[in-house]
mmCIF file of C-alpha atoms in Angstrom:
data_model
loop_
_atom_site.group_PDB
_atom_site.id
_atom_site.type_symbol
_atom_site.label_atom_id
_atom_site.label_comp_id
_atom_site.label_asym_id
_atom_site.label_seq_id
_atom_site.Cartn_x
_atom_site.Cartn_y
_atom_site.Cartn_z
ATOM 1 C CA MET A 12 -138.522 5.947 120.434
ATOM 2 C CA LEU A 13 -140.616 8.381 118.345
ATOM 3 C CA THR A 14 -143.345 5.791 116.483
ATOM 4 C CA VAL A 15 -145.619 7.411 113.635
ATOM 5 C CA SER A 16 -148.704 6.169 113.138
ATOM 6 C CA GLU A 17 -149.603 5.343 109.194
ATOM 7 C CA LYS A 18 -153.137 5.333 109.717
ATOM 8 C CA PRO A 19 -154.352 8.887 109.131
ATOM 9 C CA THR A 20 -157.479 10.248 111.981
ATOM 10 C CA THR A 21 -159.630 10.900 109.024
ATOM 11 C CA ASN A 22 -161.149 9.477 106.277
ATOM 12 C CA ILE A 23 -161.003 11.476 103.436
ATOM 13 C CA GLU A 24 -162.380 10.369 99.885
ATOM 14 C CA LEU A 25 -159.934 9.190 97.691
ATOM 15 C CA ILE A 26 -158.441 11.902 94.713
ATOM 16 C CA PRO A 27 -159.458 10.270 91.129
ATOM 17 C CA PRO A 28 -157.129 9.237 89.472
ATOM 18 C CA GLY A 29 -155.856 11.195 86.468
ATOM 19 C CA VAL A 30 -153.774 14.028 84.770
ATOM 20 C CA TYR A 31 -153.988 17.519 86.762
ATOM 21 C CA VAL A 32 -152.346 20.516 86.868
ATOM 22 C CA ALA A 33 -150.746 21.534 90.263
ATOM 23 C CA ASN A 34 -148.182 24.318 91.723
ATOM 24 C CA CYS A 35 -145.820 22.851 94.727
ATOM 25 C CA TYR A 36 -146.183 25.007 97.599
ATOM 26 C CA GLY A 37 -143.193 22.989 100.099
ATOM 27 C CA VAL A 38 -141.054 21.214 100.268
ATOM 28 C CA ILE A 39 -139.556 20.009 103.394
ATOM 29 C CA ASP A 40 -135.782 18.529 104.595
ATOM 30 C CA LEU A 41 -137.268 15.323 106.472
ATOM 31 C CA GLY A 42 -133.155 14.904 107.876
ATOM 32 C CA THR A 43 -132.091 11.138 108.054
ATOM 33 C CA LEU A 44 -133.572 8.292 108.626
ATOM 34 C CA GLU A 45 -133.074 4.718 109.118
ATOM 35 C CA ASN A 46 -135.218 2.592 106.358
ATOM 36 C CA LYS A 47 -137.230 0.289 108.444
ATOM 37 C CA VAL A 48 -138.667 -1.734 106.216
ATOM 38 C CA TYR A 49 -135.102 -2.685 104.248
ATOM 39 C CA GLY A 50 -132.475 -1.109 106.451
ATOM 40 C CA GLY A 51 -130.370 1.517 106.173
ATOM 41 C CA GLU A 52 -130.544 5.384 106.036
ATOM 42 C CA ALA A 53 -130.889 7.730 104.423
ATOM 43 C CA HIS A 54 -131.845 11.961 104.187
ATOM 44 C CA LYS A 55 -134.991 12.424 102.174
ATOM 45 C CA VAL A 56 -136.810 15.064 101.038
ATOM 46 C CA LEU A 57 -141.103 16.076 100.859
ATOM 47 C CA ILE A 58 -142.202 18.208 97.460
ATOM 48 C CA GLN A 59 -145.955 19.411 98.131
ATOM 49 C CA TRP A 60 -148.744 20.107 95.564
ATOM 50 C CA GLU A 61 -151.740 21.462 95.850
ATOM 51 C CA LEU A 62 -154.407 20.838 93.065
ATOM 52 C CA PRO A 63 -156.609 24.643 92.272
ATOM 53 C CA GLU A 64 -159.090 22.279 90.166
ATOM 54 C CA CYS A 65 -159.545 19.483 92.049
ATOM 55 C CA ARG A 66 -161.464 21.279 95.693
ATOM 56 C CA GLY A 67 -162.952 19.814 98.378
ATOM 57 C CA GLU A 68 -164.166 21.206 101.834
ATOM 58 C CA PHE A 69 -162.236 21.708 105.471
ATOM 59 C CA GLU A 70 -162.171 23.931 108.519
ATOM 60 C CA ARG A 71 -159.636 26.228 109.316
ATOM 61 C CA ASP A 72 -159.569 27.879 112.667
ATOM 62 C CA GLY A 73 -162.964 27.114 113.590
ATOM 63 C CA GLU A 74 -164.893 27.739 109.544
ATOM 64 C CA THR A 75 -165.207 26.110 106.868
ATOM 65 C CA VAL A 76 -163.321 26.905 103.467
ATOM 66 C CA ASN A 77 -163.163 25.372 100.056
ATOM 67 C CA LEU A 78 -159.460 25.024 99.151
ATOM 68 C CA PRO A 79 -157.075 22.532 96.566
ATOM 69 C CA ARG A 80 -156.861 19.103 97.901
ATOM 70 C CA VAL A 81 -152.592 18.171 98.749
ATOM 71 C CA ILE A 82 -151.127 15.286 97.900
ATOM 72 C CA SER A 83 -147.111 14.459 98.466
ATOM 73 C CA LYS A 84 -144.344 12.626 97.588
ATOM 74 C CA ARG A 85 -141.566 11.865 99.297
ATOM 75 C CA TYR A 86 -137.846 11.062 97.979
ATOM 76 C CA THR A 87 -134.090 10.617 98.254
ATOM 77 C CA LEU A 88 -132.600 13.474 98.616
ATOM 78 C CA SER A 89 -130.456 12.723 95.877
ATOM 79 C CA LEU A 90 -129.238 13.817 91.824
ATOM 80 C CA SER A 91 -127.196 11.061 92.106
ATOM 81 C CA GLU A 92 -128.486 9.582 88.126
ATOM 82 C CA MET A 93 -130.936 6.747 89.614
ATOM 83 C CA ALA A 94 -131.918 9.327 91.649
ATOM 84 C CA LYS A 95 -136.029 9.119 91.096
ATOM 85 C CA LEU A 96 -136.008 12.817 92.724
ATOM 86 C CA ARG A 97 -133.423 13.525 89.405
ATOM 87 C CA SER A 98 -135.429 12.131 87.251
ATOM 88 C CA ASP A 99 -139.329 13.752 88.038
ATOM 89 C CA LEU A 100 -137.491 16.769 88.503
ATOM 90 C CA GLN A 101 -136.364 17.223 84.862
ATOM 91 C CA SER A 102 -139.594 15.619 83.881
ATOM 92 C CA TRP A 103 -140.960 18.633 85.056
ATOM 93 C CA ARG A 104 -138.932 21.173 83.230
ATOM 94 C CA GLY A 105 -140.107 19.712 80.561
ATOM 95 C CA ALA A 106 -137.151 17.202 79.774
ATOM 96 C CA ARG A 107 -134.071 19.393 80.379
ATOM 97 C CA ALA A 108 -131.589 17.318 81.509
ATOM 98 C CA PHE A 109 -129.151 19.332 84.828
ATOM 99 C CA THR A 110 -126.315 20.982 83.926
ATOM 100 C CA PRO A 111 -122.728 19.819 85.590
ATOM 101 C CA ALA A 112 -122.712 22.858 88.202
ATOM 102 C CA GLU A 113 -126.486 21.804 89.161
ATOM 103 C CA LEU A 114 -125.930 18.612 89.634
ATOM 104 C CA ARG A 115 -122.900 19.739 92.217
ATOM 105 C CA GLY A 116 -125.698 21.615 94.067
ATOM 106 C CA PHE A 117 -128.982 22.242 93.171
ATOM 107 C CA ASP A 118 -130.997 25.204 95.425
ATOM 108 C CA LEU A 119 -135.088 22.831 96.281
ATOM 109 C CA LYS A 120 -136.354 26.425 97.330
ATOM 110 C CA ALA A 121 -136.514 27.335 93.300
ATOM 111 C CA ILE A 122 -139.707 24.859 93.073
ATOM 112 C CA LEU A 123 -141.782 26.473 95.155
ATOM 113 C CA GLU A 124 -144.718 28.573 93.261
ATOM 114 C CA THR A 125 -143.424 26.262 90.319
ATOM 115 C CA PRO A 126 -146.528 24.401 88.633
ATOM 116 C CA CYS A 127 -146.175 21.236 86.657
ATOM 117 C CA GLN A 128 -148.671 17.778 85.663
ATOM 118 C CA LEU A 129 -148.976 15.425 88.626
ATOM 119 C CA GLN A 130 -149.918 12.199 87.323
ATOM 120 C CA ILE A 131 -152.692 10.999 90.524
ATOM 121 C CA ALA A 132 -152.767 6.732 90.510
ATOM 122 C CA HIS A 133 -154.115 4.711 93.045
ATOM 123 C CA GLU A 134 -152.151 2.254 95.366
ATOM 124 C CA THR A 135 -152.812 -0.311 97.610
ATOM 125 C CA SER A 136 -150.088 0.012 101.245
ATOM 126 C CA ARG A 137 -148.210 -2.888 102.795
ATOM 127 C CA GLU A 138 -152.058 -3.133 104.981
ATOM 128 C CA GLY A 139 -153.907 -3.129 102.170
ATOM 129 C CA ARG A 140 -155.145 -0.436 101.981
ATOM 130 C CA SER A 141 -156.138 2.175 99.373
ATOM 131 C CA PHE A 142 -153.578 5.137 99.349
ATOM 132 C CA ALA A 143 -153.757 8.415 96.370
ATOM 133 C CA SER A 144 -149.858 8.721 94.773
ATOM 134 C CA VAL A 145 -148.163 10.664 93.002
ATOM 135 C CA ALA A 146 -147.032 8.551 90.066
ATOM 136 C CA ALA A 147 -145.521 10.553 87.254
ATOM 137 C CA ILE A 148 -144.753 14.741 87.053
ATOM 138 C CA MET A 149 -144.648 16.385 83.802
ATOM 139 C CA ALA A 150 -143.771 20.495 82.798
ATOM 140 C CA LEU A 151 -147.142 22.152 81.577
ATOM 141 C CA PRO A 152 -147.325 21.752 77.959
ATOM 142 C CA LYS A 153 -147.408 24.399 76.022
ATOM 143 C CA GLY A 154 -150.791 27.250 76.487
ATOM 144 C CA THR A 155 -151.842 25.227 79.653
ATOM 145 C CA PRO A 156 -152.793 27.954 81.677
ATOM 146 C CA ARG A 157 -150.616 28.896 84.823
ATOM 147 C CA PRO A 158 -152.471 27.934 88.384
ATOM 148 C CA GLY A 159 -153.239 31.129 89.945
ATOM 149 C CA LYS A 160 -151.957 32.382 93.759
ATOM 150 C CA LEU A 161 -151.843 29.717 96.034
ATOM 151 C CA GLU A 162 -153.681 28.620 98.172
ATOM 152 C CA ASN A 163 -152.057 27.301 101.458
ATOM 153 C CA PRO A 164 -149.603 28.780 103.326
ATOM 154 C CA ILE A 165 -145.201 28.191 101.658
ATOM 155 C CA ALA A 166 -143.912 25.530 103.322
ATOM 156 C CA PHE A 167 -139.784 25.288 103.666
ATOM 157 C CA PHE A 168 -137.899 24.125 105.824
ATOM 158 C CA SER A 169 -134.229 23.112 105.771
ATOM 159 C CA PHE A 170 -131.296 21.359 108.785
ATOM 160 C CA GLU A 171 -129.270 23.094 106.478
ATOM 161 C CA GLU A 172 -130.079 26.564 107.261
ATOM 162 C CA VAL A 173 -130.303 25.461 111.383
ATOM 163 C CA VAL A 174 -127.838 28.650 112.995
ATOM 164 C CA ASP A 175 -128.363 26.809 116.387
ATOM 165 C CA LYS A 176 -131.120 24.681 117.732
ATOM 166 C CA PRO A 177 -133.571 23.871 113.993
ATOM 167 C CA GLU A 178 -136.710 24.960 115.811
ATOM 168 C CA LEU A 179 -140.143 22.306 114.065
ATOM 169 C CA PRO A 180 -141.323 24.057 110.308
ATOM 170 C CA ASP A 181 -145.663 25.536 110.853
ATOM 171 C CA VAL A 182 -146.699 22.180 108.969
ATOM 172 C CA PRO A 183 -149.006 19.278 109.698
ATOM 173 C CA HIS A 184 -148.386 17.198 112.651
ATOM 174 C CA TRP A 185 -147.309 14.283 111.382
ATOM 175 C CA ILE A 186 -144.576 16.125 108.643
ATOM 176 C CA GLN A 187 -142.870 17.091 112.068
ATOM 177 C CA ASN A 188 -143.103 13.838 114.711
ATOM 178 C CA ILE A 189 -140.599 12.178 110.791
ATOM 179 C CA ILE A 190 -138.145 15.119 111.088
ATOM 180 C CA THR A 191 -138.013 14.650 115.369
ATOM 181 C CA GLU A 192 -137.192 11.069 114.221
ATOM 182 C CA SER A 193 -133.962 11.711 112.044
ATOM 183 C CA ASN A 194 -130.634 11.667 112.930
ATOM 184 C CA GLU A 195 -130.407 15.635 112.220
ATOM 185 C CA TRP A 196 -132.466 16.854 114.589
ATOM 186 C CA ARG A 197 -131.704 14.553 117.899
ATOM 187 C CA GLN A 198 -127.959 15.548 117.334
ATOM 188 C CA ALA A 199 -128.972 19.064 117.053
ATOM 189 C CA MET A 200 -131.431 18.592 120.467
ATOM 190 C CA GLY A 201 -130.528 15.989 122.449
ATOM 191 C CA ASN A 202 -132.743 14.631 124.676
ATOM 192 C CA GLU A 203 -134.854 17.217 124.523
ATOM 193 C CA GLN A 204 -137.505 15.558 121.988
ATOM 194 C CA PRO A 205 -141.244 16.789 122.184
ATOM 195 C CA VAL A 206 -145.031 14.815 122.457
ATOM 196 C CA GLN A 207 -145.584 12.713 119.077
ATOM 197 C CA ALA A 208 -148.772 14.873 118.428
ATOM 198 C CA GLU A 209 -151.303 12.307 117.117
ATOM 199 C CA SER A 210 -154.372 14.856 115.571
ATOM 200 C CA VAL A 211 -154.606 14.639 111.953
ATOM 201 C CA SER A 212 -156.774 17.620 110.544
ATOM 202 C CA LYS A 213 -158.566 16.616 106.896
ATOM 203 C CA GLN A 214 -156.478 18.478 105.144
ATOM 204 C CA ASP A 215 -153.054 17.711 106.171
ATOM 205 C CA ALA A 216 -154.371 13.491 106.234
ATOM 206 C CA GLN A 217 -154.315 13.205 102.200
ATOM 207 C CA ALA A 218 -151.328 14.752 102.052
ATOM 208 C CA LYS A 219 -149.831 12.175 103.672
ATOM 209 C CA PRO A 220 -147.435 9.831 101.661
ATOM 210 C CA GLU A 221 -148.657 6.360 102.549
ATOM 211 C CA GLU A 222 -144.914 4.524 100.897
ATOM 212 C CA GLU A 223 -141.939 5.457 101.004
ATOM 213 C CA ASP A 224 -139.772 5.955 97.790
ATOM 214 C CA ASN A 225 -137.317 3.592 95.388
ATOM 215 C CA ASP A 226 -134.539 4.695 95.953
ATOM 216 C CA VAL A 227 -133.094 1.966 92.908
ATOM 217 C CA PRO A 228 -139.291 25.605 84.346
ATOM 218 C CA PHE A 229 -136.558 26.476 87.458
#
């Protein structure tokens, strides 16, 4: 059994509520996971953004550097009519609906390095702890300057691209731990389960989504 703690090991000030220009730097296939609160299983994906105009001081390779704040959101991997991922992606691309061909198979790699606007809100977890969340995703208004080059490394992982045994992507430990709980990872690796990592860096902690999703121009 692998257990992921919801409590970050590092305190960090929440991203203030508001609307921010953002750039997508990560799309991570989390695999098929059990919903421990409501029951059942669903295939999940994590999308990550950096906020170039909202910055903080973080440690990287032993040095203190100024980097964009980051945030992520977890979705069920579905483009069904009621899927939150579908509605958010369509809003992201300017309310343009998916074509029948796209609904049969849309490559999420296309959203990497694609800017948008994020509405950040503060919510309260089941444990009574406040956290910042992505309340809405919108296309950049016409005339809004696009953000510059990504300052975080691009992160992409998909079980569809695994040929033999999967290797964990170079992402924060808490994401790796979720991946190793998936049906796909367990089936591929058998009993070869990595030891769960406990350390969470200051920058990694801020991006960790606190709660599951509801399931109810790229």
